[in-house]
Amino acid sequence: MSPAERKELQKLDDLVLGASPEVLKKIQEIDYQTQMDGLSFYDVYLDSSSLVNPNIKKSLKKS
């Protein structure tokens, strides 16, 4: 894993750990959808080119 990937994963970890109940619910919904698409939430977050729904990152950043 590259240092850039580690940094992005840390951002995502911090987002999840510091999230409000409302944001956690959104994350859970996104995670469920990525699993249904056979993808990993972390992989989708790191590799935006693999996003099935490009609004995932936007939705997380708004919260």
Coordinates of C-alpha atoms in Angstrom, one line a residue:
M1 CA 0.0 0.0 0.0
S2 CA 1.4 3.4 -0.9
P3 CA 1.7 6.3 1.5
A4 CA -1.0 8.1 -0.4
E5 CA -3.4 5.2 0.0
R6 CA -2.6 5.0 3.7
K7 CA -3.4 8.7 4.0
E8 CA -6.7 8.3 2.3
L9 CA -7.6 5.3 4.4
Q10 CA -6.8 7.3 7.5
K11 CA -9.1 10.0 6.4
L12 CA -11.9 7.5 5.9
D13 CA -11.2 5.9 9.3
D14 CA -11.3 9.4 10.9
L15 CA -14.6 10.1 9.1
V16 CA -16.1 6.9 10.4
L17 CA -14.8 7.2 13.9
G18 CA -15.9 10.8 14.3
A19 CA -19.2 10.5 12.5
S20 CA -22.6 11.5 13.9
P21 CA -25.4 8.9 14.0
E22 CA -26.8 10.4 10.8
V23 CA -23.5 10.2 8.9
L24 CA -23.0 6.6 10.1
K25 CA -26.4 5.7 8.7
K26 CA -25.3 7.1 5.3
I27 CA -22.0 5.3 5.5
Q28 CA -23.8 2.1 6.3
E29 CA -26.2 2.5 3.4
I30 CA -23.2 3.2 1.0
D31 CA -21.3 0.2 2.4
Y32 CA -24.3 -2.0 1.9
Q33 CA -24.7 -0.8 -1.7
T34 CA -21.0 -1.4 -2.5
Q35 CA -21.2 -4.9 -1.0
M36 CA -24.3 -5.6 -3.2
D37 CA -22.2 -4.5 -6.2
G38 CA -19.4 -6.9 -5.1
L39 CA -17.1 -4.1 -4.1
S40 CA -15.3 -3.0 -0.9
F41 CA -16.3 0.3 0.6
Y42 CA -12.6 1.1 1.2
D43 CA -11.7 0.2 -2.3
V44 CA -14.5 2.4 -3.7
Y45 CA -13.5 5.3 -1.5
L46 CA -9.8 5.0 -2.6
D47 CA -10.5 4.4 -6.3
S48 CA -13.2 6.8 -7.5
S49 CA -12.9 5.4 -11.0
S50 CA -14.6 2.2 -9.8
L51 CA -17.6 4.0 -8.3
V52 CA -20.9 2.7 -9.4
N53 CA -22.6 5.8 -8.1
P54 CA -20.3 8.9 -8.3
N55 CA -22.4 10.6 -5.6
I56 CA -21.0 8.4 -2.9
K57 CA -18.0 10.6 -2.1
K58 CA -20.1 13.8 -2.5
S59 CA -22.7 12.4 -0.1
L60 CA -20.0 11.7 2.5
K61 CA -18.3 15.0 2.1
K62 CA -21.5 17.0 2.6
S63 CA -22.2 15.5 6.0

